Amino acid sequence: MKITTLFYLAMSLLLLAGCASSYKTYNPDKKFAKIELQQEYQLLRNILQSKHPSLYWYTSKDSMDFYLDSLYRSIPDSMTELQFGWKIIAPLTQKIHCGHTSFSLSNNWYRFMKNKRIPSFPLFVKVWGDTMMVTGNLLKNDSLIKRGSYIKSINGINSSDLLQRMFQYLPTDGYANNVNFIRLSSNFPYFHRNIFGLYKNYKVVFADSAGTENTAVLPLWMPPVDSSKKQSPPTAAAKISRKKIKQQRRLNYRNIVWDTAAGTAIITLNTFSTGGGRHLRHFINSSFKKIKRWQCNSLVLDIRNNGGGEINMSTLLTRYIRKTSFKVADSAYTVAKSLAPYTRYVKQGMLTNWGNFFLTKKRQDGNYHFGFYERKTYRPKQKNHFGGDVYVLINGPTFSASTLFANAIKGQDNVLLVGEDAGGGWHGNNGIMIPDIILPLTKLRVRLPLFRIVQYNHVPKNGLGVTPDVYIPPLSEAVKLGIDKKMEWVLQQAAKKKQR
C-alpha cells in the first residue's frame, strides 16, 4: 500500500522522537496552495526563458514550451516543498538536458534533516544498463536477498522500465545518462523514495547468482527510534578524532601514491574546486615534482569522481600532460548582460551582474561573450611536464571542468582514456557562473548556469559525454566482490610496458 502523503511516516517518526523541537518555525509537512505554487513556477519559468543560455539546446522550443505548460497544469490543489520539488521542478530541469541545471530543497529542509535517518526502500543496488545488482540490505534479518542477487522488478515494474522512469527526474548533459547509473548506485533508496514515494511493503522479484528467480515481500525499512536522539557534547578525544577526519577528507579529495611494481604514479583527483580540496594548485604542482623525482614510466589519473570545479585548475593539470598549446573553449557566452529584473531572486545576484558587466562583451550574434576563455592560449608546462604513458580513468561523474580536461588530452599519442562514458557533455556544457535561483515562498533552489561553453576543437553536438578509448564496463563478479577492474587493467598495462 502506497503512503499517500510523501514522507508522512518519516515526519511522524521524527516528531514523536522529539527531533523537530530545535526547528519549531519550520514544518516540512506544510502545504502550499495551488495559486502560490503556480506563481513560484511562473517566476522560475520566466527566469529560465530569459537567462538560461541553453534552454533549447537539446529540446526544441516547441517541445520545451509543451513541457513547461503541462507541468504547470499538473500542479494539484496543494503540495509540500518536497512534493513540489520532486514532482514538478525535477522533471522540468531534466527536460533541459543540462547537468548544471538542477534543483535542491531549501536550506531549512537540510537543517531539519541533518543527522536524521528516515524510512526507505531497504535495498542498495549497483546499476548499469538494465542490470540491478544488490550490494546492501538494510534489513539485517533478511537472509533471502543477498549481495550479488539481481533485481528483476519492484512492485510490478521491471528493472528496465523502473530505471527509465527514474531517469526522467535526473538532469544530464545532453543524453549522457551514464552519470545516472552512478547516482542511482550511490543511494538507490533515496531516489526511489523521492520519485515513487513510500510503501509499507515492496514486492521484489529477484534472481540469485545461478539465475534462479524468486519473489520476496520486503517491509519498509524503519530507522531505530533512538537514531536521532540528541548526542552528548564531544569530548577532547572526539575533537582530536574530528581533526583526523578532516585530514582524511582532504586526502579523499586528492592524493598521490607510487606503485613501484608498475613504476607508476597514481593521482586520484576528485575535484577541481580549491574550496573542496585545499591548496589544490600546490598539490598539482608538487605532484609532478614527485613524479619526476620518482622517475615514473607511467601515470594513472583517476578522475572518475571528479564533478568539476575551477577551470583554471583543470587547465593547470592539462598543461602538465598536453604536448601542444590549447584553449579552453571555442566559444563562451551568456544571453543576458544582467539578471534584471530577477536579480533579487538569485543568490549573490548583484555580484553576478557586476561580473558579467566587467567580463563580457556583446558581439554581433547578440550574445555576451567571455572573451578571455575564447582568446587565451595555454602552453604546455616546460618544468616537470610528463611525457610518459598516461592512463586517465573516467566515468559518469566525470563532469564539467574534468570533461574539459578529458577532451583536451584525448587523442594524444601517449594518453588513453579508460573506463566508461563521462557524464559531462563532450561538445560542450553550461557553467562558469552558476548561482542559485531561490524561489521566494518555498525557498527551493534551482541552479542557473549563465554561460554556454562550446569545447575547444569540439565534436558535433550529439549529446554524448566524452567517450573512453578503452571501454571497461562493470562486470558482475567484480561488482559482487568489490574489485576495481578498471584500475587493475591500467596497472597491468603499465607493468607490462615497464618490463619491455
Coordinates of C-alpha atoms in Angstrom, one line a residue:
M1 CA 0.0 0.0 0.0
K2 CA 1.4 3.3 -1.0
I3 CA 1.6 6.1 1.6
T4 CA -0.4 8.9 0.0
T5 CA 1.4 11.8 1.7
L6 CA 5.0 11.6 0.8
F7 CA 7.2 11.2 3.9
Y8 CA 4.2 11.1 6.3
L9 CA 5.7 8.2 8.1
A10 CA 9.1 9.8 8.2
M11 CA 7.9 13.1 9.7
S12 CA 5.6 11.4 12.2
L13 CA 8.5 9.2 13.4
L14 CA 10.8 12.2 13.8
L15 CA 8.2 14.3 15.6
L16 CA 7.4 11.6 18.0
A17 CA 11.1 11.3 18.8
G18 CA 11.2 14.9 19.7
C19 CA 13.5 15.8 16.8
A20 CA 11.7 18.9 15.5
S21 CA 12.0 20.9 18.7
S22 CA 15.0 22.8 17.5
Y23 CA 13.3 23.9 14.3
K24 CA 9.9 24.9 15.6
T25 CA 9.5 27.6 12.9
Y26 CA 10.0 25.1 10.0
N27 CA 7.4 22.5 9.2
P28 CA 8.4 20.1 6.3
D29 CA 4.7 18.9 6.1
K30 CA 3.4 22.4 5.4
K31 CA 1.2 22.6 2.3
F32 CA 1.4 25.4 -0.2
A33 CA -1.7 26.4 -2.1
K34 CA -2.0 25.8 -5.8
I35 CA -2.0 29.5 -6.7
E36 CA 1.2 30.1 -4.6
L37 CA 3.0 27.2 -6.4
Q38 CA 1.8 28.4 -9.8
Q39 CA 3.3 31.8 -9.0
E40 CA 6.6 30.2 -8.0
Y41 CA 6.6 28.1 -11.1
Q42 CA 5.9 31.0 -13.4
L43 CA 8.7 33.0 -11.8
L44 CA 11.1 30.2 -12.4
R45 CA 9.9 29.8 -16.0
N46 CA 10.4 33.5 -16.7
I47 CA 14.0 33.4 -15.3
L48 CA 14.9 30.3 -17.3
Q49 CA 13.4 31.6 -20.6
S50 CA 15.2 34.9 -20.3
K51 CA 18.6 34.0 -18.7
H52 CA 19.4 30.3 -19.3
P53 CA 21.9 30.1 -22.2
S54 CA 20.8 26.6 -23.4
L55 CA 17.2 26.1 -22.6
Y56 CA 16.5 24.9 -26.1
W57 CA 19.9 23.4 -26.9
Y58 CA 18.7 19.7 -26.7
T59 CA 15.0 20.3 -26.5
S60 CA 13.2 22.3 -29.2
K61 CA 11.3 25.4 -28.2
D62 CA 8.0 23.9 -29.1
S63 CA 8.7 20.8 -27.0
M64 CA 10.1 22.8 -24.1
D65 CA 7.1 25.0 -24.1
F66 CA 4.8 22.0 -24.1
Y67 CA 6.6 20.5 -21.1
L68 CA 6.5 23.9 -19.3
D69 CA 2.8 24.2 -19.9
S70 CA 1.9 20.6 -19.0
L71 CA 3.9 20.7 -15.7
Y72 CA 2.2 24.0 -14.8
R73 CA -1.2 22.4 -15.4
S74 CA -0.3 19.3 -13.3
I75 CA 0.2 21.3 -10.1
P76 CA -2.5 20.0 -7.7
D77 CA -4.5 21.9 -5.1
S78 CA -1.7 21.8 -2.6
M79 CA 1.8 20.4 -2.2
T80 CA 4.6 20.3 0.3
E81 CA 8.0 21.7 -0.5
L82 CA 9.3 18.2 -1.1
Q83 CA 6.5 17.2 -3.4
F84 CA 6.7 20.4 -5.4
G85 CA 10.5 19.9 -5.8
W86 CA 10.4 16.3 -6.9
K87 CA 7.1 16.1 -8.8
I88 CA 7.3 19.4 -10.6
I89 CA 10.7 21.0 -10.6
A90 CA 12.8 17.9 -11.0
P91 CA 11.1 16.7 -14.2
L92 CA 11.3 20.3 -15.5
T93 CA 15.0 20.6 -15.1
Q94 CA 15.5 17.1 -16.6
K95 CA 13.9 18.2 -19.8
I96 CA 16.5 21.0 -20.3
H97 CA 19.3 18.3 -20.6
C98 CA 21.8 20.5 -18.8
G99 CA 23.7 18.7 -16.0
H100 CA 24.3 22.0 -14.2
T101 CA 20.6 22.9 -14.1
S102 CA 19.3 21.0 -11.1
F103 CA 17.1 21.7 -8.1
S104 CA 17.6 21.2 -4.4
L105 CA 15.4 21.6 -1.4
S106 CA 15.6 24.7 0.9
N107 CA 18.3 25.2 3.5
N108 CA 15.7 24.8 6.2
W109 CA 14.9 21.3 4.9
Y110 CA 18.5 20.2 5.1
R111 CA 19.0 21.7 8.5
F112 CA 15.9 20.0 9.7
M113 CA 17.0 16.6 8.3
K114 CA 20.6 16.8 9.5
N115 CA 21.7 13.6 11.2
K116 CA 18.2 12.1 10.8
R117 CA 17.5 8.8 9.2
I118 CA 14.2 8.3 7.6
P119 CA 12.2 5.2 6.3
S120 CA 13.1 3.9 2.9
F121 CA 13.2 1.1 0.4
P122 CA 15.5 -1.4 2.0
L123 CA 18.0 -2.4 -0.7
F124 CA 21.1 -0.7 -2.2
V125 CA 21.9 -1.7 -5.7
K126 CA 24.6 -1.2 -8.4
V127 CA 23.0 -0.2 -11.6
W128 CA 24.4 -0.5 -15.2
G129 CA 22.4 -1.0 -18.4
D130 CA 19.3 -2.8 -17.4
T131 CA 21.1 -4.6 -14.6
M132 CA 20.4 -4.0 -10.9
M133 CA 22.6 -6.0 -8.6
V134 CA 22.1 -5.9 -4.8
T135 CA 25.0 -4.5 -2.9
G136 CA 23.5 -3.9 0.5
N137 CA 20.4 -4.7 2.6
L138 CA 19.1 -2.5 5.4
L139 CA 17.0 -5.4 6.7
K140 CA 19.6 -7.2 8.8
N141 CA 17.3 -10.2 9.5
D142 CA 16.6 -10.8 5.8
S143 CA 18.8 -13.7 4.6
L144 CA 16.9 -14.3 1.3
I145 CA 18.2 -11.4 -0.8
K146 CA 22.0 -11.5 -0.6
R147 CA 24.7 -9.3 -2.1
G148 CA 25.1 -10.3 -5.8
S149 CA 21.4 -11.0 -6.3
Y150 CA 19.8 -9.4 -9.4
I151 CA 16.6 -7.3 -9.1
K152 CA 14.1 -8.1 -11.8
S153 CA 11.2 -5.9 -10.7
I154 CA 9.9 -3.8 -7.8
N155 CA 6.2 -3.6 -7.2
G156 CA 5.5 -4.9 -10.7
I157 CA 7.8 -2.6 -12.6
N158 CA 10.6 -4.4 -14.4
S159 CA 14.1 -3.1 -13.9
S160 CA 14.4 -1.5 -17.3
D161 CA 11.2 0.4 -17.1
L162 CA 12.0 1.4 -13.5
L163 CA 15.3 2.9 -14.4
Q164 CA 13.9 4.8 -17.4
R165 CA 11.2 6.3 -15.2
M166 CA 13.7 7.4 -12.6
F167 CA 15.9 9.0 -15.3
Q168 CA 13.0 11.4 -16.0
Y169 CA 13.8 13.1 -12.7
L170 CA 17.6 13.3 -13.0
P171 CA 19.4 16.1 -15.0
T172 CA 22.1 15.2 -17.6
D173 CA 24.3 17.0 -20.1
G174 CA 22.6 16.1 -23.3
Y175 CA 21.9 12.4 -23.3
A176 CA 25.0 11.4 -21.2
N177 CA 23.0 9.0 -19.0
N178 CA 26.0 7.1 -17.6
V179 CA 26.0 9.6 -14.7
N180 CA 22.5 8.5 -13.7
F181 CA 23.7 4.9 -13.3
I182 CA 26.2 6.1 -10.8
R183 CA 23.7 8.4 -9.0
L184 CA 21.3 5.5 -8.5
S185 CA 24.1 3.2 -7.5
S186 CA 25.2 5.6 -4.8
N187 CA 21.9 5.8 -3.0
F188 CA 19.1 3.9 -4.6
P189 CA 16.7 4.1 -1.6
Y190 CA 16.9 7.9 -1.6
F191 CA 15.9 8.3 -5.2
H192 CA 13.3 5.5 -5.1
R193 CA 11.7 7.1 -2.1
N194 CA 11.6 10.6 -3.6
I195 CA 10.4 9.5 -7.0
F196 CA 7.9 6.7 -6.1
G197 CA 7.1 7.5 -2.5
L198 CA 7.0 5.2 0.4
Y199 CA 5.2 1.8 0.7
K200 CA 4.5 -0.4 3.7
N201 CA 5.7 -3.4 1.6
Y202 CA 7.7 -3.9 -1.5
K203 CA 7.2 -6.9 -3.8
V204 CA 10.7 -7.7 -5.2
V205 CA 11.3 -10.3 -7.9
F206 CA 15.0 -11.2 -7.9
A207 CA 17.4 -13.9 -9.2
D208 CA 20.3 -15.4 -7.4
S209 CA 23.8 -15.8 -9.0
A210 CA 22.7 -19.0 -10.6
G211 CA 19.8 -17.3 -12.3
T212 CA 17.0 -18.8 -10.2
E213 CA 14.1 -16.4 -9.8
N214 CA 12.3 -15.9 -6.6
T215 CA 9.9 -13.4 -5.0
A216 CA 10.1 -11.6 -1.7
V217 CA 7.9 -9.2 0.1
L218 CA 10.1 -6.7 1.9
P219 CA 8.8 -4.3 4.6
L220 CA 9.6 -0.6 4.6
W221 CA 12.9 -0.1 6.4
M222 CA 12.3 1.9 9.6
P223 CA 15.2 3.5 11.4
P224 CA 15.6 2.9 15.1
V225 CA 13.7 5.4 17.1
D226 CA 16.7 6.5 19.1
S227 CA 18.8 7.1 16.0
S228 CA 18.1 10.8 16.1
K229 CA 18.4 11.4 19.9
K230 CA 20.5 14.3 21.0
Q231 CA 24.1 13.3 21.4
S232 CA 26.3 14.2 24.3
P233 CA 28.8 17.0 23.9
P234 CA 32.0 15.9 22.2
T235 CA 35.0 15.1 24.4
A236 CA 38.6 16.2 23.8
A237 CA 39.4 12.9 22.3
A238 CA 36.4 13.3 19.9
K239 CA 37.7 16.7 18.9
I240 CA 41.1 15.2 18.0
S241 CA 39.4 12.5 16.0
R242 CA 37.4 15.1 14.1
K243 CA 40.7 16.8 13.2
K244 CA 42.0 13.5 11.8
I245 CA 38.7 13.0 10.0
K246 CA 39.2 16.4 8.4
Q247 CA 42.7 15.4 7.3
Q248 CA 41.3 12.2 5.8
R249 CA 38.6 14.2 3.9
R250 CA 41.3 16.3 2.4
L251 CA 43.1 13.1 1.2
N252 CA 39.8 11.9 -0.2
Y253 CA 39.7 15.0 -2.4
R254 CA 43.1 14.3 -3.8
N255 CA 46.1 12.1 -3.2
I256 CA 49.1 10.7 -4.9
V257 CA 50.8 7.3 -4.4
W258 CA 53.7 5.4 -6.1
D259 CA 53.2 1.9 -7.4
T260 CA 56.8 0.7 -7.5
A261 CA 56.0 -2.6 -9.1
A262 CA 54.4 -0.9 -12.1
G263 CA 56.7 2.1 -12.0
T264 CA 53.6 4.2 -11.9
A265 CA 52.3 7.2 -10.1
I266 CA 48.6 7.2 -9.3
I267 CA 46.9 10.5 -8.8
T268 CA 43.3 10.5 -7.5
L269 CA 41.7 13.8 -8.1
N270 CA 38.0 14.1 -7.1
T271 CA 37.6 17.8 -7.5
F272 CA 38.9 20.9 -9.3
S273 CA 37.5 23.1 -6.6
T274 CA 40.1 24.8 -4.4
G275 CA 37.4 25.2 -1.8
G276 CA 36.9 21.4 -1.7
G277 CA 40.5 20.3 -1.9
R278 CA 42.6 22.9 -0.1
H279 CA 45.8 24.1 -1.7
L280 CA 44.9 22.2 -4.9
R281 CA 47.3 24.3 -7.1
H282 CA 50.2 23.3 -4.7
F283 CA 49.1 19.7 -4.8
I284 CA 49.1 19.6 -8.6
N285 CA 52.5 21.3 -8.9
S286 CA 54.1 19.2 -6.1
S287 CA 52.7 16.0 -7.6
F288 CA 54.5 16.4 -10.9
K289 CA 57.7 17.3 -9.0
K290 CA 57.4 14.0 -7.2
I291 CA 56.7 12.1 -10.4
K292 CA 59.9 13.5 -11.9
R293 CA 61.9 12.6 -8.8
W294 CA 60.4 9.1 -8.8
Q295 CA 61.3 8.7 -12.4
C296 CA 57.9 7.2 -13.2
N297 CA 57.4 5.5 -16.5
S298 CA 53.6 6.0 -16.5
L299 CA 50.9 8.0 -14.7
V300 CA 47.4 7.0 -13.8
L301 CA 45.0 9.9 -13.3
D302 CA 41.8 8.8 -11.6
I303 CA 39.1 11.4 -12.2
R304 CA 36.1 9.1 -12.1
N305 CA 34.5 11.0 -9.2
N306 CA 35.6 14.5 -10.3
G307 CA 32.5 16.6 -10.8
G308 CA 34.5 19.7 -11.9
G309 CA 35.2 23.0 -10.2
E310 CA 37.5 25.8 -11.2
I311 CA 38.5 25.9 -14.9
N312 CA 42.0 27.3 -14.0
M313 CA 42.7 24.2 -12.0
S314 CA 41.6 22.0 -14.9
T315 CA 43.9 23.9 -17.3
L316 CA 46.8 23.7 -14.9
L317 CA 46.6 19.9 -14.9
T318 CA 46.2 19.9 -18.7
R319 CA 49.4 21.8 -19.1
Y320 CA 51.4 19.1 -17.4
I321 CA 50.0 16.4 -19.8
R322 CA 49.2 18.0 -23.2
K323 CA 52.1 18.4 -25.7
T324 CA 50.7 21.3 -27.7
S325 CA 49.0 24.6 -27.0
F326 CA 45.3 24.7 -26.4
K327 CA 42.3 26.9 -25.5
V328 CA 39.5 26.3 -23.0
A329 CA 36.7 27.0 -25.4
D330 CA 35.8 27.8 -29.0
S331 CA 33.0 30.0 -27.6
A332 CA 31.8 31.0 -24.1
Y333 CA 28.9 33.4 -23.8
T334 CA 25.8 34.4 -21.8
V335 CA 22.5 35.5 -23.3
A336 CA 21.9 38.5 -21.0
K337 CA 24.1 41.3 -19.6
S338 CA 22.4 41.1 -16.2
L339 CA 19.9 39.1 -14.2
A340 CA 17.5 42.1 -14.1
P341 CA 14.6 42.2 -13.3
Y342 CA 15.1 39.0 -11.4
T343 CA 18.3 39.9 -9.5
R344 CA 16.7 39.7 -6.1
Y345 CA 15.7 36.0 -6.7
V346 CA 19.3 34.9 -7.4
K347 CA 21.8 34.3 -4.7
Q348 CA 24.6 36.9 -5.0
G349 CA 22.7 38.3 -8.0
M350 CA 24.2 41.8 -7.8
L351 CA 27.8 40.4 -7.6
T352 CA 26.9 38.2 -10.7
N353 CA 25.7 41.3 -12.5
W354 CA 29.0 43.1 -11.8
G355 CA 30.9 40.1 -13.0
N356 CA 29.0 40.0 -16.3
F357 CA 29.4 43.7 -16.8
F358 CA 33.2 43.7 -16.5
L359 CA 34.0 40.2 -18.0
T360 CA 31.7 40.1 -21.1
K361 CA 31.2 42.0 -24.3
K362 CA 28.4 41.9 -26.7
R363 CA 29.2 40.5 -30.1
Q364 CA 27.3 40.5 -33.5
D365 CA 25.4 37.4 -32.6
G366 CA 23.7 39.3 -29.9
N367 CA 25.3 37.3 -27.1
Y368 CA 27.7 38.5 -24.4
H369 CA 31.0 36.7 -24.8
F370 CA 33.6 35.8 -22.1
G371 CA 36.4 36.7 -24.5
F372 CA 39.2 35.6 -22.1
Y373 CA 38.4 31.9 -22.5
E374 CA 37.9 32.2 -26.2
R375 CA 41.2 34.0 -26.8
K376 CA 43.6 32.7 -24.2
T377 CA 46.1 30.2 -25.4
Y378 CA 47.7 27.9 -22.8
R379 CA 51.1 26.4 -23.5
P380 CA 52.4 23.1 -22.0
K381 CA 54.5 23.3 -18.9
Q382 CA 58.2 23.1 -19.5
K383 CA 59.2 22.3 -16.0
N384 CA 58.1 18.9 -14.7
H385 CA 56.0 18.2 -17.8
F386 CA 55.1 14.5 -18.0
G387 CA 55.7 12.8 -21.3
G388 CA 55.3 9.1 -20.3
D389 CA 52.3 6.9 -20.7
V390 CA 49.1 8.4 -19.2
Y391 CA 46.0 6.4 -18.3
V392 CA 43.0 8.6 -17.4
L393 CA 40.1 6.8 -15.6
I394 CA 36.8 8.3 -16.4
N395 CA 33.2 7.5 -15.6
G396 CA 29.7 9.1 -15.3
P397 CA 30.6 11.5 -12.5
T398 CA 33.5 12.9 -14.7
F399 CA 31.8 16.2 -15.3
S400 CA 32.2 19.9 -16.1
A401 CA 35.8 21.1 -15.7
S402 CA 37.0 17.5 -15.7
T403 CA 35.3 17.0 -19.0
L404 CA 37.3 20.0 -20.4
F405 CA 40.5 18.2 -19.2
A406 CA 39.5 14.9 -20.7
N407 CA 38.6 16.5 -24.1
A408 CA 41.8 18.5 -24.2
I409 CA 44.1 15.4 -23.8
K410 CA 42.0 12.8 -25.7
G411 CA 43.7 11.6 -28.8
Q412 CA 47.3 12.4 -27.7
D413 CA 49.6 9.6 -28.6
N414 CA 50.7 8.8 -25.1
V415 CA 47.2 9.2 -23.5
L416 CA 44.5 6.6 -23.0
L417 CA 41.1 7.4 -21.6
V418 CA 39.9 4.2 -19.8
G419 CA 36.6 3.3 -18.2
E420 CA 33.1 4.4 -19.2
D421 CA 31.5 7.5 -20.8
A422 CA 31.9 10.7 -18.9
G423 CA 28.7 12.5 -17.7
G424 CA 29.9 15.8 -18.9
G425 CA 29.0 16.9 -22.4
W426 CA 31.7 16.3 -25.0
H427 CA 30.5 19.0 -27.4
G428 CA 30.1 21.5 -24.5
N429 CA 28.2 22.3 -21.4
N430 CA 27.0 25.3 -19.3
G431 CA 28.7 26.9 -16.4
I432 CA 31.5 29.4 -15.4
M433 CA 29.0 31.2 -13.2
I434 CA 26.3 29.0 -11.6
P435 CA 24.3 30.9 -9.0
D436 CA 21.2 29.6 -7.3
I437 CA 17.7 30.8 -8.0
I438 CA 15.9 30.9 -4.7
L439 CA 12.1 30.7 -5.0
P440 CA 10.7 33.3 -2.6
L441 CA 7.9 31.2 -1.0
T442 CA 9.1 27.5 -0.9
K443 CA 12.8 28.6 -0.8
L444 CA 13.5 25.8 -3.3
R445 CA 16.8 26.3 -5.1
V446 CA 17.5 25.9 -8.8
R447 CA 21.0 26.2 -10.2
L448 CA 21.3 28.6 -13.1
P449 CA 24.4 28.2 -15.3
L450 CA 24.9 31.5 -17.1
F451 CA 27.4 30.7 -19.8
R452 CA 27.3 28.2 -22.6
I453 CA 30.8 26.7 -23.2
V454 CA 31.5 25.0 -26.5
Q455 CA 34.6 22.9 -26.1
Y456 CA 37.9 23.8 -27.9
N457 CA 38.1 21.7 -31.1
H458 CA 34.7 20.3 -30.2
V459 CA 33.0 17.2 -31.6
P460 CA 29.5 17.6 -33.2
K461 CA 26.6 18.2 -30.8
N462 CA 25.5 14.6 -30.4
G463 CA 24.5 14.8 -26.7
L464 CA 27.2 12.3 -25.6
G465 CA 29.8 12.5 -22.9
V466 CA 33.5 12.1 -23.6
T467 CA 34.0 8.5 -24.6
P468 CA 36.9 6.3 -23.4
D469 CA 39.5 4.9 -25.7
V470 CA 39.3 1.6 -23.8
Y471 CA 35.8 0.7 -22.6
I472 CA 35.7 -1.3 -19.4
P473 CA 32.1 -1.8 -18.3
P474 CA 31.0 -3.1 -14.8
L475 CA 31.4 -6.8 -14.5
S476 CA 29.1 -8.8 -12.3
E477 CA 31.7 -10.7 -10.4
A478 CA 33.8 -7.6 -9.9
V479 CA 30.8 -5.7 -8.5
K480 CA 29.9 -8.5 -6.2
L481 CA 33.4 -8.8 -4.8
G482 CA 34.1 -5.0 -4.8
I483 CA 37.0 -5.3 -7.2
D484 CA 38.2 -2.2 -9.2
K485 CA 38.7 -3.9 -12.6
K486 CA 39.5 -0.5 -14.3
M487 CA 42.4 0.2 -12.0
E488 CA 43.6 -3.3 -12.3
W489 CA 43.7 -3.1 -16.1
V490 CA 45.7 0.1 -16.2
L491 CA 48.2 -1.1 -13.6
Q492 CA 48.7 -4.3 -15.6
Q493 CA 49.3 -2.4 -18.8
A494 CA 51.8 -0.1 -17.0
A495 CA 53.6 -3.1 -15.5
K496 CA 53.9 -4.8 -18.9
K497 CA 55.4 -1.7 -20.5
K498 CA 57.9 -1.4 -17.7
Q499 CA 59.1 -5.0 -18.4
R500 CA 59.7 -4.3 -22.1

